[in-house]
Amino acid sequence: MKVKYAVLASVLALGGCDQLGKKAMDSLPDPSPQQAQAAQEAYDDLREQNFEQLMAHLEPELKAHFEENEKELHKFARGLPKEQFKTRKIVAKNIEKASNQPGKYTVTYEYGYAKNLVQYDVSFDKAGGSAKICDLNVSVFGEKVN
């Protein structure tokens, strides 16, 4: 009987944590329409390996970083599925404030494919701010993409 109560309490606690996380994410603003459009266009350009068009969406510092580390950009692009994604949703939002650096607003998108899941983190200067991307990262889960 005690085990049943412990399991029930654990399930309720985990459910409560999920609700707290959702409320915390909902308290942060969504990206502006211009930021959302820039994020999507940059993702599409990366997937299609249109690096010149991709660079137009990036802040000068990130653009310079990828020009110096071109292999990193190609690695991101090669790992992305080429088929059309089935789902796209925001799964996290974060505002990072460091005393010695300007703030950073990061949105994590999740793209669902038939055999893969892609996590795409894209950062801007602030929520509702510039549509220029100051950081991005891509993680692919599932079957290896050729």
C-alpha positions as YAML, in Angstrom:
chain: A
units: angstrom
residues:
- id: 1
  name: MET
  ca: [0.00, 0.00, 0.00]
- id: 2
  name: LYS
  ca: [2.84, 2.40, 0.86]
- id: 3
  name: VAL
  ca: [4.44, 1.69, -2.52]
- id: 4
  name: LYS
  ca: [1.21, 2.70, -4.31]
- id: 5
  name: TYR
  ca: [1.12, 5.99, -2.39]
- id: 6
  name: ALA
  ca: [4.78, 6.64, -3.17]
- id: 7
  name: VAL
  ca: [4.22, 5.99, -6.88]
- id: 8
  name: LEU
  ca: [1.10, 8.18, -6.91]
- id: 9
  name: ALA
  ca: [2.93, 10.99, -5.10]
- id: 10
  name: SER
  ca: [5.81, 10.76, -7.60]
- id: 11
  name: VAL
  ca: [3.46, 10.95, -10.58]
- id: 12
  name: LEU
  ca: [1.66, 13.95, -9.11]
- id: 13
  name: ALA
  ca: [4.95, 15.69, -8.31]
- id: 14
  name: LEU
  ca: [6.28, 15.14, -11.83]
- id: 15
  name: GLY
  ca: [3.01, 16.41, -13.29]
- id: 16
  name: GLY
  ca: [3.30, 19.51, -11.15]
- id: 17
  name: CYS
  ca: [6.88, 20.11, -12.34]
- id: 18
  name: ASP
  ca: [5.72, 19.88, -15.94]
- id: 19
  name: GLN
  ca: [3.01, 22.46, -15.27]
- id: 20
  name: LEU
  ca: [5.51, 24.77, -13.55]
- id: 21
  name: GLY
  ca: [7.85, 24.50, -16.54]
- id: 22
  name: LYS
  ca: [5.03, 25.28, -18.94]
- id: 23
  name: LYS
  ca: [3.96, 28.30, -16.88]
- id: 24
  name: ALA
  ca: [7.55, 29.55, -16.76]
- id: 25
  name: MET
  ca: [7.88, 29.20, -20.54]
- id: 26
  name: ASP
  ca: [4.50, 30.85, -21.11]
- id: 27
  name: SER
  ca: [5.60, 33.81, -18.98]
- id: 28
  name: LEU
  ca: [8.33, 34.62, -21.53]
- id: 29
  name: PRO
  ca: [7.24, 36.40, -24.70]
- id: 30
  name: ASP
  ca: [7.10, 34.61, -28.03]
- id: 31
  name: PRO
  ca: [9.50, 35.76, -30.72]
- id: 32
  name: SER
  ca: [8.23, 38.66, -32.81]
- id: 33
  name: PRO
  ca: [6.84, 37.75, -36.25]
- id: 34
  name: GLN
  ca: [10.07, 39.10, -37.79]
- id: 35
  name: GLN
  ca: [12.22, 36.97, -35.46]
- id: 36
  name: ALA
  ca: [10.11, 33.87, -36.13]
- id: 37
  name: GLN
  ca: [10.39, 34.45, -39.88]
- id: 38
  name: ALA
  ca: [14.16, 34.99, -39.69]
- id: 39
  name: ALA
  ca: [14.55, 31.81, -37.61]
- id: 40
  name: GLN
  ca: [12.53, 29.76, -40.12]
- id: 41
  name: GLU
  ca: [14.30, 31.20, -43.15]
- id: 42
  name: ALA
  ca: [17.71, 30.57, -41.57]
- id: 43
  name: TYR
  ca: [16.71, 26.97, -40.78]
- id: 44
  name: ASP
  ca: [15.51, 26.44, -44.36]
- id: 45
  name: ASP
  ca: [18.70, 28.00, -45.77]
- id: 46
  name: LEU
  ca: [20.81, 25.78, -43.53]
- id: 47
  name: ARG
  ca: [18.87, 22.67, -44.54]
- id: 48
  name: GLU
  ca: [19.23, 23.53, -48.24]
- id: 49
  name: GLN
  ca: [22.89, 24.52, -47.74]
- id: 50
  name: ASN
  ca: [22.24, 28.06, -49.02]
- id: 51
  name: PHE
  ca: [25.02, 29.46, -46.87]
- id: 52
  name: GLU
  ca: [25.17, 32.83, -48.62]
- id: 53
  name: GLN
  ca: [21.46, 33.45, -47.92]
- id: 54
  name: LEU
  ca: [21.87, 32.13, -44.38]
- id: 55
  name: MET
  ca: [24.60, 34.67, -43.65]
- id: 56
  name: ALA
  ca: [22.15, 37.52, -44.37]
- id: 57
  name: HIS
  ca: [20.18, 36.48, -41.23]
- id: 58
  name: LEU
  ca: [23.19, 36.51, -38.90]
- id: 59
  name: GLU
  ca: [24.69, 39.27, -36.78]
- id: 60
  name: PRO
  ca: [28.22, 40.25, -37.91]
- id: 61
  name: GLU
  ca: [29.93, 38.41, -35.01]
- id: 62
  name: LEU
  ca: [28.20, 35.10, -35.77]
- id: 63
  name: LYS
  ca: [28.72, 35.57, -39.50]
- id: 64
  name: ALA
  ca: [32.46, 36.06, -38.88]
- id: 65
  name: HIS
  ca: [32.54, 32.98, -36.62]
- id: 66
  name: PHE
  ca: [31.00, 30.76, -39.31]
- id: 67
  name: GLU
  ca: [33.22, 32.23, -42.02]
- id: 68
  name: GLU
  ca: [36.24, 31.22, -39.90]
- id: 69
  name: ASN
  ca: [34.68, 27.84, -38.96]
- id: 70
  name: GLU
  ca: [33.00, 26.86, -42.20]
- id: 71
  name: LYS
  ca: [33.22, 23.14, -41.33]
- id: 72
  name: GLU
  ca: [30.90, 23.70, -38.36]
- id: 73
  name: LEU
  ca: [28.25, 25.19, -40.63]
- id: 74
  name: HIS
  ca: [28.57, 22.32, -43.11]
- id: 75
  name: LYS
  ca: [28.31, 19.81, -40.25]
- id: 76
  name: PHE
  ca: [25.03, 21.39, -39.11]
- id: 77
  name: ALA
  ca: [23.67, 21.36, -42.66]
- id: 78
  name: ARG
  ca: [24.66, 17.77, -43.46]
- id: 79
  name: GLY
  ca: [22.93, 16.47, -40.36]
- id: 80
  name: LEU
  ca: [19.52, 17.95, -41.19]
- id: 81
  name: PRO
  ca: [16.86, 15.82, -42.89]
- id: 82
  name: LYS
  ca: [16.10, 16.98, -46.44]
- id: 83
  name: GLU
  ca: [12.43, 15.93, -46.41]
- id: 84
  name: GLN
  ca: [9.70, 18.32, -45.33]
- id: 85
  name: PHE
  ca: [9.14, 18.38, -41.57]
- id: 86
  name: LYS
  ca: [5.80, 17.13, -40.23]
- id: 87
  name: THR
  ca: [5.61, 19.23, -37.06]
- id: 88
  name: ARG
  ca: [7.22, 22.38, -35.73]
- id: 89
  name: LYS
  ca: [6.75, 23.84, -32.29]
- id: 90
  name: ILE
  ca: [8.46, 25.99, -29.70]
- id: 91
  name: VAL
  ca: [9.57, 23.78, -26.81]
- id: 92
  name: ALA
  ca: [11.60, 26.30, -24.78]
- id: 93
  name: LYS
  ca: [12.30, 30.00, -24.40]
- id: 94
  name: ASN
  ca: [15.07, 31.51, -22.32]
- id: 95
  name: ILE
  ca: [16.33, 34.99, -21.54]
- id: 96
  name: GLU
  ca: [19.96, 35.01, -20.48]
- id: 97
  name: LYS
  ca: [21.40, 38.05, -18.78]
- id: 98
  name: ALA
  ca: [25.07, 38.23, -17.90]
- id: 99
  name: SER
  ca: [26.54, 41.27, -16.20]
- id: 100
  name: ASN
  ca: [29.49, 41.50, -18.59]
- id: 101
  name: GLN
  ca: [27.59, 40.74, -21.83]
- id: 102
  name: PRO
  ca: [24.43, 41.91, -23.54]
- id: 103
  name: GLY
  ca: [21.33, 39.79, -22.95]
- id: 104
  name: LYS
  ca: [20.36, 36.91, -25.21]
- id: 105
  name: TYR
  ca: [16.87, 35.60, -26.00]
- id: 106
  name: THR
  ca: [16.91, 31.96, -27.11]
- id: 107
  name: VAL
  ca: [14.02, 30.05, -28.64]
- id: 108
  name: THR
  ca: [14.20, 26.28, -29.06]
- id: 109
  name: TYR
  ca: [12.17, 24.84, -31.89]
- id: 110
  name: GLU
  ca: [11.46, 21.15, -32.32]
- id: 111
  name: TYR
  ca: [11.03, 19.87, -35.87]
- id: 112
  name: GLY
  ca: [9.46, 16.45, -36.25]
- id: 113
  name: TYR
  ca: [10.32, 14.30, -39.26]
- id: 114
  name: ALA
  ca: [9.35, 10.72, -40.14]
- id: 115
  name: LYS
  ca: [12.54, 9.26, -38.64]
- id: 116
  name: ASN
  ca: [14.19, 12.21, -36.91]
- id: 117
  name: LEU
  ca: [13.64, 14.92, -34.39]
- id: 118
  name: VAL
  ca: [15.59, 18.16, -34.75]
- id: 119
  name: GLN
  ca: [16.19, 20.61, -31.93]
- id: 120
  name: TYR
  ca: [17.00, 24.06, -33.33]
- id: 121
  name: ASP
  ca: [18.17, 26.72, -30.88]
- id: 122
  name: VAL
  ca: [18.18, 30.24, -32.25]
- id: 123
  name: SER
  ca: [19.15, 33.34, -30.27]
- id: 124
  name: PHE
  ca: [18.39, 37.01, -30.72]
- id: 125
  name: ASP
  ca: [19.46, 40.11, -28.79]
- id: 126
  name: LYS
  ca: [16.13, 40.25, -26.94]
- id: 127
  name: ALA
  ca: [12.49, 39.20, -27.25]
- id: 128
  name: GLY
  ca: [10.84, 41.47, -29.80]
- id: 129
  name: GLY
  ca: [14.23, 42.96, -30.66]
- id: 130
  name: SER
  ca: [16.38, 42.60, -33.75]
- id: 131
  name: ALA
  ca: [15.63, 39.84, -36.25]
- id: 132
  name: LYS
  ca: [19.36, 39.24, -36.71]
- id: 133
  name: ILE
  ca: [20.46, 35.90, -35.24]
- id: 134
  name: CYS
  ca: [23.29, 36.12, -32.70]
- id: 135
  name: ASP
  ca: [23.68, 32.36, -32.06]
- id: 136
  name: LEU
  ca: [22.31, 29.07, -33.34]
- id: 137
  name: ASN
  ca: [22.72, 25.38, -32.69]
- id: 138
  name: VAL
  ca: [21.24, 22.25, -34.22]
- id: 139
  name: SER
  ca: [20.90, 18.77, -32.71]
- id: 140
  name: VAL
  ca: [19.49, 15.82, -34.68]
- id: 141
  name: PHE
  ca: [18.02, 12.78, -32.95]
- id: 142
  name: GLY
  ca: [16.96, 9.50, -34.56]
- id: 143
  name: GLU
  ca: [18.27, 7.71, -37.62]
- id: 144
  name: LYS
  ca: [21.47, 8.98, -39.17]
- id: 145
  name: VAL
  ca: [20.89, 11.36, -42.06]
- id: 146
  name: ASN
  ca: [22.98, 10.75, -45.20]
...
